[in-house]
Short mmCIF file of N, CA and C in Angstrom, two decimals:
data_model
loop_
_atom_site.label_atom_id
_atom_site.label_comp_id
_atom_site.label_asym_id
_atom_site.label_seq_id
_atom_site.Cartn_x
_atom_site.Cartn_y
_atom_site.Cartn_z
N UNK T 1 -8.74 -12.77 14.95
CA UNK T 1 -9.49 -11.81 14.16
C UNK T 1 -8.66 -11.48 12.94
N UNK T 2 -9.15 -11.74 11.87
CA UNK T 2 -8.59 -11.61 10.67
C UNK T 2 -9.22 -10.78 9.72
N UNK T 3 -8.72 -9.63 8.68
CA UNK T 3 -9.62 -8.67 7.65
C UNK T 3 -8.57 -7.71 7.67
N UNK T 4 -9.74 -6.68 7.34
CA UNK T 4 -9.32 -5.74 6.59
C UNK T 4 -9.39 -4.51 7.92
N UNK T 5 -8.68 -3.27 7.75
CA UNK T 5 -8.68 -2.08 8.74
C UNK T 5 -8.38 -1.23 8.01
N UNK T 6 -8.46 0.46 8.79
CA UNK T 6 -8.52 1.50 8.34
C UNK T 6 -6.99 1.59 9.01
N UNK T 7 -6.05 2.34 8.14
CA UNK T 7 -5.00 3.22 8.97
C UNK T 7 -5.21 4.24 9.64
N UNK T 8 -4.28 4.45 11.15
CA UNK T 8 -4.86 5.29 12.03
C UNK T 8 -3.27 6.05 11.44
N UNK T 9 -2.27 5.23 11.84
CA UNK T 9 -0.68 5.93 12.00
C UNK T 9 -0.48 5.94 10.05
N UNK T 10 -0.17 7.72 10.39
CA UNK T 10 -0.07 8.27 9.01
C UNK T 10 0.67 6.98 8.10
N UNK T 11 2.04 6.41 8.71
CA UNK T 11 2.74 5.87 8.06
C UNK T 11 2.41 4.15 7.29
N UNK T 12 1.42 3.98 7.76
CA UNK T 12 0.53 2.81 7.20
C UNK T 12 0.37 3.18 5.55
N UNK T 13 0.44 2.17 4.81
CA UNK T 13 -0.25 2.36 3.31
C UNK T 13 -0.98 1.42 3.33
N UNK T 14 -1.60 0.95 2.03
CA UNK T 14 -3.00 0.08 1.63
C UNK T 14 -1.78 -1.38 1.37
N UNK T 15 -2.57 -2.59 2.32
CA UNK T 15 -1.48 -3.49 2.36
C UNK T 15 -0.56 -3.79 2.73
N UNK T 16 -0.29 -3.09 3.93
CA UNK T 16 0.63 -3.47 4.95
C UNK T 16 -0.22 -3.99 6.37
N UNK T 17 0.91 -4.93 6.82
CA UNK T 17 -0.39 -6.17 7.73
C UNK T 17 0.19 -5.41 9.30
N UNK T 18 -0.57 -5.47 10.09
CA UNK T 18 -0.86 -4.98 11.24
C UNK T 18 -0.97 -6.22 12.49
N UNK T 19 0.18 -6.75 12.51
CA UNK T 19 -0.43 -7.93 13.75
C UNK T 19 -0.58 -6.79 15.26
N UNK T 20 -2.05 -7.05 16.50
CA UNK T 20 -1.34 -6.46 16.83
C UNK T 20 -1.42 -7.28 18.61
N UNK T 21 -0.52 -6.33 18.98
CA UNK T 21 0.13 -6.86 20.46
C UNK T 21 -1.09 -6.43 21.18
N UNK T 22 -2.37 -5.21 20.83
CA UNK T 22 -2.96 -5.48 22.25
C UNK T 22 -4.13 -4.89 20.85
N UNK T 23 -5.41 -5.02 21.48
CA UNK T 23 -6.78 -4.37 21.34
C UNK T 23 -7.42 -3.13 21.87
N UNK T 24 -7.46 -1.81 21.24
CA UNK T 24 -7.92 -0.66 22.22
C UNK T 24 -9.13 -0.92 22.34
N UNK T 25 -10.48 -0.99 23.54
CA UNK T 25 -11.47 -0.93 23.12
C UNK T 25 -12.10 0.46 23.41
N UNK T 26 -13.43 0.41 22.77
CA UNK T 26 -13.79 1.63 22.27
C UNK T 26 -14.14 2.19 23.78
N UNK T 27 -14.22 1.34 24.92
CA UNK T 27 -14.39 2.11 26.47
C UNK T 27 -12.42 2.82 26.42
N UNK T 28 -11.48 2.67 26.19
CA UNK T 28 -10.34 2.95 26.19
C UNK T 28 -9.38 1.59 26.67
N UNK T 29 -10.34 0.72 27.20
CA UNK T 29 -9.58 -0.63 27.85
C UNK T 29 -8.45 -1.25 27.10
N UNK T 30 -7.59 -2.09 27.11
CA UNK T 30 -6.67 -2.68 26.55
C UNK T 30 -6.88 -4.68 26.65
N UNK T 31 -6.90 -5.17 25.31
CA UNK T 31 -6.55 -6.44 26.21
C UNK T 31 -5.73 -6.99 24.89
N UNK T 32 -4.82 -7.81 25.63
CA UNK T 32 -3.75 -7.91 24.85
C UNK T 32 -3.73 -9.45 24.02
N UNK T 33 -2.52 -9.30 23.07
CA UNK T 33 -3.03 -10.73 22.24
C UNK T 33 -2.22 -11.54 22.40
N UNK T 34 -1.98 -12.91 22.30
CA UNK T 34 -1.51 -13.98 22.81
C UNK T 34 0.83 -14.26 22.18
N UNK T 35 0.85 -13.46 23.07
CA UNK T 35 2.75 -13.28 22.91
C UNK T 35 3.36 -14.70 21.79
N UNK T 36 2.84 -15.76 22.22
CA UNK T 36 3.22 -16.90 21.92
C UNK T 36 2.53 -17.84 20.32
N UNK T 37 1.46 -17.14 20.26
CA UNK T 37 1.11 -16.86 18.65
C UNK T 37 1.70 -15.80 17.95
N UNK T 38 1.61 -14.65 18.46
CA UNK T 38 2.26 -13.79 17.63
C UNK T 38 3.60 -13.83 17.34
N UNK T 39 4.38 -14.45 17.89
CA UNK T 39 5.80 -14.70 17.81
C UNK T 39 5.94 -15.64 16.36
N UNK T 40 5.00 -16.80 16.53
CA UNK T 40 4.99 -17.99 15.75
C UNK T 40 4.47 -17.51 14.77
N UNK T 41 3.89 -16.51 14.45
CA UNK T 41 3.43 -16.08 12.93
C UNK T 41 4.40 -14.88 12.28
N UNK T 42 4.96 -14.65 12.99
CA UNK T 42 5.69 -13.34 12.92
C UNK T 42 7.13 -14.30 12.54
N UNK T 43 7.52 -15.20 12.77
CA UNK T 43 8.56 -16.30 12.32
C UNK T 43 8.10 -16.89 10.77
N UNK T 44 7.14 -16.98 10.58
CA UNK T 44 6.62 -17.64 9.34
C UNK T 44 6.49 -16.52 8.47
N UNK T 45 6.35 -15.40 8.77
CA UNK T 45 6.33 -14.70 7.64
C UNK T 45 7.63 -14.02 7.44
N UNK T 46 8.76 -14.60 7.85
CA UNK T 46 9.87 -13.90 7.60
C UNK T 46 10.36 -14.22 6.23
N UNK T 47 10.89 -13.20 5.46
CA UNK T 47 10.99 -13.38 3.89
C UNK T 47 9.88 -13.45 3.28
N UNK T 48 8.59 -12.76 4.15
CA UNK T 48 7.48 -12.82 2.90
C UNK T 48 7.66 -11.50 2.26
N UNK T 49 8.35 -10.73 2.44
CA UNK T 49 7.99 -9.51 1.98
C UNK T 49 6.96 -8.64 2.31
N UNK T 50 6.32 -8.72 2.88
CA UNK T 50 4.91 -8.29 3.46
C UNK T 50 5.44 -7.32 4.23
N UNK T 51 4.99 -5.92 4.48
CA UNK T 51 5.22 -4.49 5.19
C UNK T 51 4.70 -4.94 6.60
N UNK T 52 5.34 -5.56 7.58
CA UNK T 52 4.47 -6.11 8.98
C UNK T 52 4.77 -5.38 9.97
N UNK T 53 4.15 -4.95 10.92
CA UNK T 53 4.43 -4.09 12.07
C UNK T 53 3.47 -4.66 13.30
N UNK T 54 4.25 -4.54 14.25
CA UNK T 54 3.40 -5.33 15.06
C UNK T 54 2.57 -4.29 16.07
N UNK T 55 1.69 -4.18 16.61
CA UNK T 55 1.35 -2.57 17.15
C UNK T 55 -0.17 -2.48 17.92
N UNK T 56 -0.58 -1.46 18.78
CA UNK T 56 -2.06 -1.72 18.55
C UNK T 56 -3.15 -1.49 17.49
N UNK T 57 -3.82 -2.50 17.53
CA UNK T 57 -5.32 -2.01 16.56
C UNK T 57 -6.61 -1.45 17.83
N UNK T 58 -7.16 -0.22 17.24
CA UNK T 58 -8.42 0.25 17.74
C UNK T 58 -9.44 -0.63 17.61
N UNK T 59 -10.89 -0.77 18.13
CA UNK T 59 -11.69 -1.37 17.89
C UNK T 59 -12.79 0.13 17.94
N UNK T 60 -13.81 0.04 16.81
CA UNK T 60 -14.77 0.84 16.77
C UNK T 60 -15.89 0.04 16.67
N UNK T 61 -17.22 0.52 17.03
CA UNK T 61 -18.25 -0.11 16.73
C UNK T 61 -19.12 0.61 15.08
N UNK T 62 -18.28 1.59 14.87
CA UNK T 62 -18.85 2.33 13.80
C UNK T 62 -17.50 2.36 12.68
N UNK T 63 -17.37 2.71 11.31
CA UNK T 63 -16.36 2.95 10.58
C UNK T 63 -16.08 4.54 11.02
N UNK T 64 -14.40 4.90 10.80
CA UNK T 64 -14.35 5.86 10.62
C UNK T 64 -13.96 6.42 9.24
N UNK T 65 -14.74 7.58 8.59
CA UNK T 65 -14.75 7.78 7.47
C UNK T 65 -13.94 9.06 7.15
N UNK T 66 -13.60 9.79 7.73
CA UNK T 66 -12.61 10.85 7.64
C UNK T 66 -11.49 11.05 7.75
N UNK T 67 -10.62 11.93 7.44
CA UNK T 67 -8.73 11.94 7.75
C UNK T 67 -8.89 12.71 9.36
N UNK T 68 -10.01 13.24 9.65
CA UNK T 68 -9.86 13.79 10.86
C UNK T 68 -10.22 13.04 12.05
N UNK T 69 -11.46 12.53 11.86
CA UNK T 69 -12.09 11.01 12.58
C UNK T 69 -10.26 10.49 12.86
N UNK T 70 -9.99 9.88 11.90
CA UNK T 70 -8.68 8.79 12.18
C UNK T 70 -7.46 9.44 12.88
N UNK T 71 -7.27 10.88 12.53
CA UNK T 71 -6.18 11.33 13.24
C UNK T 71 -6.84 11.46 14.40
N UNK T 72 -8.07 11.60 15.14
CA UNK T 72 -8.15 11.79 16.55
C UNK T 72 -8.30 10.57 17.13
N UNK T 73 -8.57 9.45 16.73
CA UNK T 73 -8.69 8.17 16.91
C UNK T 73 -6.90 7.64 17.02
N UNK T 74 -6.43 8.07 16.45
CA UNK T 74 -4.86 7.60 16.58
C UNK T 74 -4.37 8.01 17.73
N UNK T 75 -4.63 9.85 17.88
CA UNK T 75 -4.21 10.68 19.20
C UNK T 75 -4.97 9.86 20.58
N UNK T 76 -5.59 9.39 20.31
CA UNK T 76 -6.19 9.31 21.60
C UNK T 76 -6.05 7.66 22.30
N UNK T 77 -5.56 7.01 21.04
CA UNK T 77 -5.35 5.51 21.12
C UNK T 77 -4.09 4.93 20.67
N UNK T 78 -3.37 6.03 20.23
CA UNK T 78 -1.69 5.54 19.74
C UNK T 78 -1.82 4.44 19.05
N UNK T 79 -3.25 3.81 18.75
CA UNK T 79 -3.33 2.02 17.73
C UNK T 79 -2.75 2.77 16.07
N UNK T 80 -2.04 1.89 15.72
CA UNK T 80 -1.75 2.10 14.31
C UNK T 80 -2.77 1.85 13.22
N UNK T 81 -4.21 0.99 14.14
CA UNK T 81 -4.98 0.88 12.77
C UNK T 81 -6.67 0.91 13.62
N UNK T 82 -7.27 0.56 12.78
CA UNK T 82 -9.03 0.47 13.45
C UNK T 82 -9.48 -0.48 12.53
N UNK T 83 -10.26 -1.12 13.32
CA UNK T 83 -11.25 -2.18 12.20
C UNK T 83 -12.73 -1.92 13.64
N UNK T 84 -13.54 -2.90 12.98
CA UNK T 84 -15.25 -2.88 13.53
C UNK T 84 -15.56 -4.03 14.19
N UNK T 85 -14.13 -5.03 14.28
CA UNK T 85 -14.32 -6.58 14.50
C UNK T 85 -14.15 -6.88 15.57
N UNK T 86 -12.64 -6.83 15.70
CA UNK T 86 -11.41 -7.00 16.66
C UNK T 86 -12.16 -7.02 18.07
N UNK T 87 -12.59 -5.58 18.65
CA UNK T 87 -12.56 -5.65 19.74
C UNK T 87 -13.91 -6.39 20.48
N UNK T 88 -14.53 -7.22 19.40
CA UNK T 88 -15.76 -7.53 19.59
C UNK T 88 -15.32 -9.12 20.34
N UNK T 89 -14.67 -9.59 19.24
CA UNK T 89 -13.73 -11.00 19.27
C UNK T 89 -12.63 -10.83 20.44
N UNK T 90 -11.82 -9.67 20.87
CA UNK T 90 -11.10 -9.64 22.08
C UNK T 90 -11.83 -9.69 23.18
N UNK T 91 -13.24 -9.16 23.54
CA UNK T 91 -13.97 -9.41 24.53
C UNK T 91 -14.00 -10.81 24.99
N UNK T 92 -14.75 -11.35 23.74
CA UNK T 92 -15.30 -12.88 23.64
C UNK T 92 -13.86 -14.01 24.05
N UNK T 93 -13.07 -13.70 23.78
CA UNK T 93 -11.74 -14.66 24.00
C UNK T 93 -11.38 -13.66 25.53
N UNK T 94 -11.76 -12.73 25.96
CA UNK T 94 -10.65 -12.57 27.39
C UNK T 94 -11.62 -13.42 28.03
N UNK T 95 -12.93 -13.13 27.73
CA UNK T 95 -14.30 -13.68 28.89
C UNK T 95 -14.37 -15.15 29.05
N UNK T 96 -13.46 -16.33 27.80
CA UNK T 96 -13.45 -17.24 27.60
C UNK T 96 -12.72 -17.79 28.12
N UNK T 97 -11.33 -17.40 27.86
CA UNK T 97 -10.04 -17.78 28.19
C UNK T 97 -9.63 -17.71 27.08
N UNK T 98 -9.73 -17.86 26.15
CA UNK T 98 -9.32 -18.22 24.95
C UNK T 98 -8.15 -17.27 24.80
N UNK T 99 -6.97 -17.70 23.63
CA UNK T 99 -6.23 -16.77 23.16
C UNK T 99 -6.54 -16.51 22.23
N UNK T 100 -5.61 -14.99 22.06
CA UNK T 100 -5.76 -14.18 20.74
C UNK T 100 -4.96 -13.10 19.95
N UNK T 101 -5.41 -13.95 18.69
CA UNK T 101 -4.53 -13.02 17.65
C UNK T 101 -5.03 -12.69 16.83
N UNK T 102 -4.66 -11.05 16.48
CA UNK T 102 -5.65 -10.52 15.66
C UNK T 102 -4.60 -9.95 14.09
N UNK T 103 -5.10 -10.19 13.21
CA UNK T 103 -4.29 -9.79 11.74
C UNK T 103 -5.06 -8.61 10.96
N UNK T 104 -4.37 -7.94 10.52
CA UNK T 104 -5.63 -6.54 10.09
C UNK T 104 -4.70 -5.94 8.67
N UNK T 105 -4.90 -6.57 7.56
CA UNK T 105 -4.20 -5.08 6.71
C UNK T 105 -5.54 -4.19 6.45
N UNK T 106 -4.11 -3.18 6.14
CA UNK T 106 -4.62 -2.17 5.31
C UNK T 106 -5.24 -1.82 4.70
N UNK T 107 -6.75 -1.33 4.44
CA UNK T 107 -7.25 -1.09 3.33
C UNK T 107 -7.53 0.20 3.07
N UNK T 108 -7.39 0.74 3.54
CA UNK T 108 -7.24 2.69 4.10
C UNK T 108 -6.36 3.33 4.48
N UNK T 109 -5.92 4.57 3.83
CA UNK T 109 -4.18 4.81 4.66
C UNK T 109 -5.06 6.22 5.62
N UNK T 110 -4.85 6.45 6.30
CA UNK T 110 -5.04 7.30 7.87
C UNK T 110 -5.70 8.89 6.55
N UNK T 111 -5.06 9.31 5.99
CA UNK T 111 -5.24 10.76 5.19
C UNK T 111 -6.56 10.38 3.87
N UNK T 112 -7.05 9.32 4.14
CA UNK T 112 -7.97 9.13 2.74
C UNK T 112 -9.40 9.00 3.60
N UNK T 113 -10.46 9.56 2.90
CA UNK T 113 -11.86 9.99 3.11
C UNK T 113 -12.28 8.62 2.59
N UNK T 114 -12.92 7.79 2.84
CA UNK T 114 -14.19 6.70 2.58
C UNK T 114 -14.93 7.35 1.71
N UNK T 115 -15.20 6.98 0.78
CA UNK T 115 -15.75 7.51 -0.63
C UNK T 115 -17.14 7.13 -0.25
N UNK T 116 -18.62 7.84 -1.16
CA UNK T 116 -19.73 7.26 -0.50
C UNK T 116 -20.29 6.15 -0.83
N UNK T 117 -19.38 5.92 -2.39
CA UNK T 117 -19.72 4.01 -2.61
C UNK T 117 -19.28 3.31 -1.90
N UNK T 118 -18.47 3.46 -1.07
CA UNK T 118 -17.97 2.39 -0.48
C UNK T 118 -19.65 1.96 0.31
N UNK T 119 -20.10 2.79 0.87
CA UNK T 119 -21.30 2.53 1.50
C UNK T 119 -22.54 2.04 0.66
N UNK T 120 -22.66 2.78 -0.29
CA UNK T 120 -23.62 2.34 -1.56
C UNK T 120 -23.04 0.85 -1.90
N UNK T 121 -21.90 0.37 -2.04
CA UNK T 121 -21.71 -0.77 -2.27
C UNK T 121 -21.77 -2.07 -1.64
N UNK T 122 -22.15 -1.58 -0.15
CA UNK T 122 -21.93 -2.46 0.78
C UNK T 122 -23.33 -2.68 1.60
N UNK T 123 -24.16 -4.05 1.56
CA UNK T 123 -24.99 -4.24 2.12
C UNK T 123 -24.40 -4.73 3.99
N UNK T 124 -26.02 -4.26 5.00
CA UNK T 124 -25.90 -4.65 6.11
C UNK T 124 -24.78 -5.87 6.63
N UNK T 125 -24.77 -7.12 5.44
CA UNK T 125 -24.25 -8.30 6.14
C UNK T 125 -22.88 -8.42 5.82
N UNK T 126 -22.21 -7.52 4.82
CA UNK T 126 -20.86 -7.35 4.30
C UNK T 126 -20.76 -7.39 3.14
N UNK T 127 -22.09 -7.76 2.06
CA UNK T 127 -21.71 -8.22 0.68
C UNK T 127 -22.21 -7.05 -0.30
N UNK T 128 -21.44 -7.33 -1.73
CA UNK T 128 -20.93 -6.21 -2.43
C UNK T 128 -22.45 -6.02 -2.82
N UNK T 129 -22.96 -5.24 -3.28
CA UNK T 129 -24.09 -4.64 -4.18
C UNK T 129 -23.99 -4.28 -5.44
N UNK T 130 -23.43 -5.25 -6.50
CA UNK T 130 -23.25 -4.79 -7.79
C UNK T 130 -23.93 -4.10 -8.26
N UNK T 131 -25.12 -4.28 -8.25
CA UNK T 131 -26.29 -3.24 -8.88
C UNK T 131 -26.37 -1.78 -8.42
N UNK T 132 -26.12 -1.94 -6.99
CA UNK T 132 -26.30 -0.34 -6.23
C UNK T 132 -25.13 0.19 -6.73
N UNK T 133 -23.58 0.13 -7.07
CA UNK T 133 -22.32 0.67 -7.54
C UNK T 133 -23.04 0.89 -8.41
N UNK T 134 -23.49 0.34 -9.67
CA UNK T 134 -23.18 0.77 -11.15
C UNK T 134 -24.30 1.98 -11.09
N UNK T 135 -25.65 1.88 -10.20
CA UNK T 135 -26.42 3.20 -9.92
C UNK T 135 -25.43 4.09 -9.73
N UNK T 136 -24.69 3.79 -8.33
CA UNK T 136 -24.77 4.98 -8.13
C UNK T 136 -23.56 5.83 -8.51
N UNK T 137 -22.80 4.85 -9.37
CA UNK T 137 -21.93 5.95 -10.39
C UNK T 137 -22.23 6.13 -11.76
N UNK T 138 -23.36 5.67 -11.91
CA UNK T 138 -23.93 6.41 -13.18
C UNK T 138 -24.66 7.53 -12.63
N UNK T 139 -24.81 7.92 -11.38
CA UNK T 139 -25.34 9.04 -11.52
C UNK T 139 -24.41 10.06 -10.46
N UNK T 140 -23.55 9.73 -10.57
CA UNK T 140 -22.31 10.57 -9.88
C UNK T 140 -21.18 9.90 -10.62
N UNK T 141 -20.88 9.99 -11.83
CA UNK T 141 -19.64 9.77 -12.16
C UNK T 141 -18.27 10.64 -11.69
N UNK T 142 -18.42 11.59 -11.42
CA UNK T 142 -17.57 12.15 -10.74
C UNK T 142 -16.28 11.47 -9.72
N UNK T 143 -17.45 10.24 -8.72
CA UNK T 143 -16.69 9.52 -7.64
C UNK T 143 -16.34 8.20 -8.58
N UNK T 144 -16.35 8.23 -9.57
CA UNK T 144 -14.89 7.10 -10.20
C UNK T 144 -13.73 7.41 -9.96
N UNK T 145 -13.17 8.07 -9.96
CA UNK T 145 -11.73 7.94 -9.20
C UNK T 145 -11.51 7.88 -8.04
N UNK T 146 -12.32 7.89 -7.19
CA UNK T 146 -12.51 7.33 -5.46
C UNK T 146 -12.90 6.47 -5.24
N UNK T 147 -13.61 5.91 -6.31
CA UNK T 147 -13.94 4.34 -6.07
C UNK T 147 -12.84 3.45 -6.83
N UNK T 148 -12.32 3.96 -7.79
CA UNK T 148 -11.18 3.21 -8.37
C UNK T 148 -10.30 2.94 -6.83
N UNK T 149 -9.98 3.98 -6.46
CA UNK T 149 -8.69 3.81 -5.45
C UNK T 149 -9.42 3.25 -4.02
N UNK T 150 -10.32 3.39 -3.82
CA UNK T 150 -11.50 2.34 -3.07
C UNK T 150 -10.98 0.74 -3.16
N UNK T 151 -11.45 0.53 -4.22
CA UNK T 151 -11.51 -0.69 -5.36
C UNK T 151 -9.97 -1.23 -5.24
N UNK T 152 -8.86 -0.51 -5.20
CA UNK T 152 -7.37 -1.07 -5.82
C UNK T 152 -7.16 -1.34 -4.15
N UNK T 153 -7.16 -0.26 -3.66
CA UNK T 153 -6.67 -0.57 -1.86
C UNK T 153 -6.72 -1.36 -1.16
N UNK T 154 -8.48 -2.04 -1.60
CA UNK T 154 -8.90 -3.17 -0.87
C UNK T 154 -8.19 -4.07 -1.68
N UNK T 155 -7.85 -4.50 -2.84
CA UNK T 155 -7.60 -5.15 -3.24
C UNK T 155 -6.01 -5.74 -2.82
N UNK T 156 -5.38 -4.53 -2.91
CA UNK T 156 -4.22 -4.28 -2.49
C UNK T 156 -3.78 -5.51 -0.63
N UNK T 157 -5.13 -4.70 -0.04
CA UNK T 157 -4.89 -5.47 1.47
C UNK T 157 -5.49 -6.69 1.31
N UNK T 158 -6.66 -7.34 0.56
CA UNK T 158 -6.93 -8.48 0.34
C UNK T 158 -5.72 -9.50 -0.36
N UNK T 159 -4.70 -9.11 -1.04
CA UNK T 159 -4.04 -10.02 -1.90
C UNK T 159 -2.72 -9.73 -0.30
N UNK T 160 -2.42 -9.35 0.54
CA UNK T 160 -1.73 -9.10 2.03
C UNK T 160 -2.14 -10.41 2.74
N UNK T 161 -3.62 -10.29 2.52
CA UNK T 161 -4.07 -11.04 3.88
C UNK T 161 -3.80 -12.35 3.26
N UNK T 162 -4.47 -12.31 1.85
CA UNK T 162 -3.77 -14.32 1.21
C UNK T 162 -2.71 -14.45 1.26
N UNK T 163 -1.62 -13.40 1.19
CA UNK T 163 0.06 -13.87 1.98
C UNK T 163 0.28 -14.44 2.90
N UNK T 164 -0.41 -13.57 4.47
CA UNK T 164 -0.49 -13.93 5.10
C UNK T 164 -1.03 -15.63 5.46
N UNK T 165 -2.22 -15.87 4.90
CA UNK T 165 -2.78 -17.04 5.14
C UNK T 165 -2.43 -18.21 4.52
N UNK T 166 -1.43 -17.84 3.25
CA UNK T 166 -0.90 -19.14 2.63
C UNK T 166 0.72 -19.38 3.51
N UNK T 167 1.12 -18.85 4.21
CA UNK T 167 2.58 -19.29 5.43
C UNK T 167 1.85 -19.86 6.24
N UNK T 168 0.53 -19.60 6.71
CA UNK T 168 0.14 -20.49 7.59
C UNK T 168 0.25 -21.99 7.64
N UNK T 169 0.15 -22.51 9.09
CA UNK T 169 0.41 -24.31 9.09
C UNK T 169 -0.67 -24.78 8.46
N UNK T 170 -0.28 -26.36 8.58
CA UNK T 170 -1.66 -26.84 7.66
C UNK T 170 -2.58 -27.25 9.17
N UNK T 171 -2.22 -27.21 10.11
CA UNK T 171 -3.10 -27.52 11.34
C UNK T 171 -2.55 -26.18 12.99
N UNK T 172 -3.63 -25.10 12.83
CA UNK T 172 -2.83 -23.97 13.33
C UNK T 172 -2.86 -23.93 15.06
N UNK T 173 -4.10 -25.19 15.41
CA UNK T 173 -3.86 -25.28 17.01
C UNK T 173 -2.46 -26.31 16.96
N UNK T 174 -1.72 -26.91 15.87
CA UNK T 174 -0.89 -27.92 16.12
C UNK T 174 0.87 -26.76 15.94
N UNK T 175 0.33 -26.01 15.48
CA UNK T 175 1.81 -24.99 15.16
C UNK T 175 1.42 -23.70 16.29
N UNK T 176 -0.09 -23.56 16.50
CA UNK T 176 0.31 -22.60 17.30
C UNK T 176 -0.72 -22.74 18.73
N UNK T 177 -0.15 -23.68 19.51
CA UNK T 177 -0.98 -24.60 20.68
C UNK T 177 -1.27 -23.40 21.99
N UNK T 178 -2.41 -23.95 22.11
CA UNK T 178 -3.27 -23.02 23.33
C UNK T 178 -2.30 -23.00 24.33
N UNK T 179 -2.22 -21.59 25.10
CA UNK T 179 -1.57 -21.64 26.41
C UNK T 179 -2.28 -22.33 27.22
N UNK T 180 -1.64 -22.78 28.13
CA UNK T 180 -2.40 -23.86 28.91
C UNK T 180 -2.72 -22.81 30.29
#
């Protein structure tokens, strides 16, 4: 599972990568991610410079949009981050056999509110809505500077995750082979 997440642990900023060792799911369950990948990626990115911590990620079925949402989501799950993906894809690989590793930066630090473009900007299937942004800050200009820092954050954890993905092998079941 690879993208973007919200910070849960205050000490996260926008762009720091989150591998993590287990999956909270949103029942409270745990399932953990594959020791023997994470080792092997966690070797390849040494000297990237990249802010890496290895830790749990939450799984939500909903975003959380508040500094208070995330601090009780942290208290109650000690995960350093949340995304909407993860624990969907940890199901599907425990039920399989499959292993798993999940990569998550930053695109939210734990104390920042989800601005309401972010939502105005974002259709059902994930893709941007150019037209709906430029509405709907022409008629709330006000939230330009929350969408600026919206806008830079993600950007911030998107140019993380192409770090991440350019150390990768050129064949990743051949560098990082299924437990048997």
């Amino acid at each position: 599972s690879f993208g973007f997440a919200s910070g849960l642990a205050p000490i996260l900023r926008p762009g720091d990568v989150v591998i993590a060792d287990s999956v909270v799911l949103p029942t409270g369950g745990t399932i953990p991610t594959d020791a023997g990948w994470r080792a092997a990626l966690l070797h390849r990115l040494r000297g990237s410079e990249l802010n890496v911590r290895v830790a749990r990620i939450a799984g939500s079925d909903e975003p959380l949009v508040s500094a208070n949402a995330k601090r009780r989501a942290f208290q109650a799950t000690f995960a350093a981050a949340l995304d909407t993906e993860s624990h969907a894809v940890a199901e599907v690989a425990l039920s399989a056999g499959l292993p798993l590793l999940v990569v998550r930066a930053v695109a939210e630090p734990a104390e920042a509110m989800r601005p309401p473009i972010a939502f105005a900007a974002t259709s059902a299937d994930g893709r941007t809505r150019s037209l709906a942004v430029v509405g709907h800050l022409a008629t709330r200009p006000w939230e330009i500077p929350a969408a600026w820092r919206f806008s830079k954050n993600a950007r911030m954890a998107l140019d993380a995750l192409r770090r991440v993905a350019a150390v990768g092998p050129d064949n990743p079941m051949t560098a990082y082979p299924c437990p048997k």
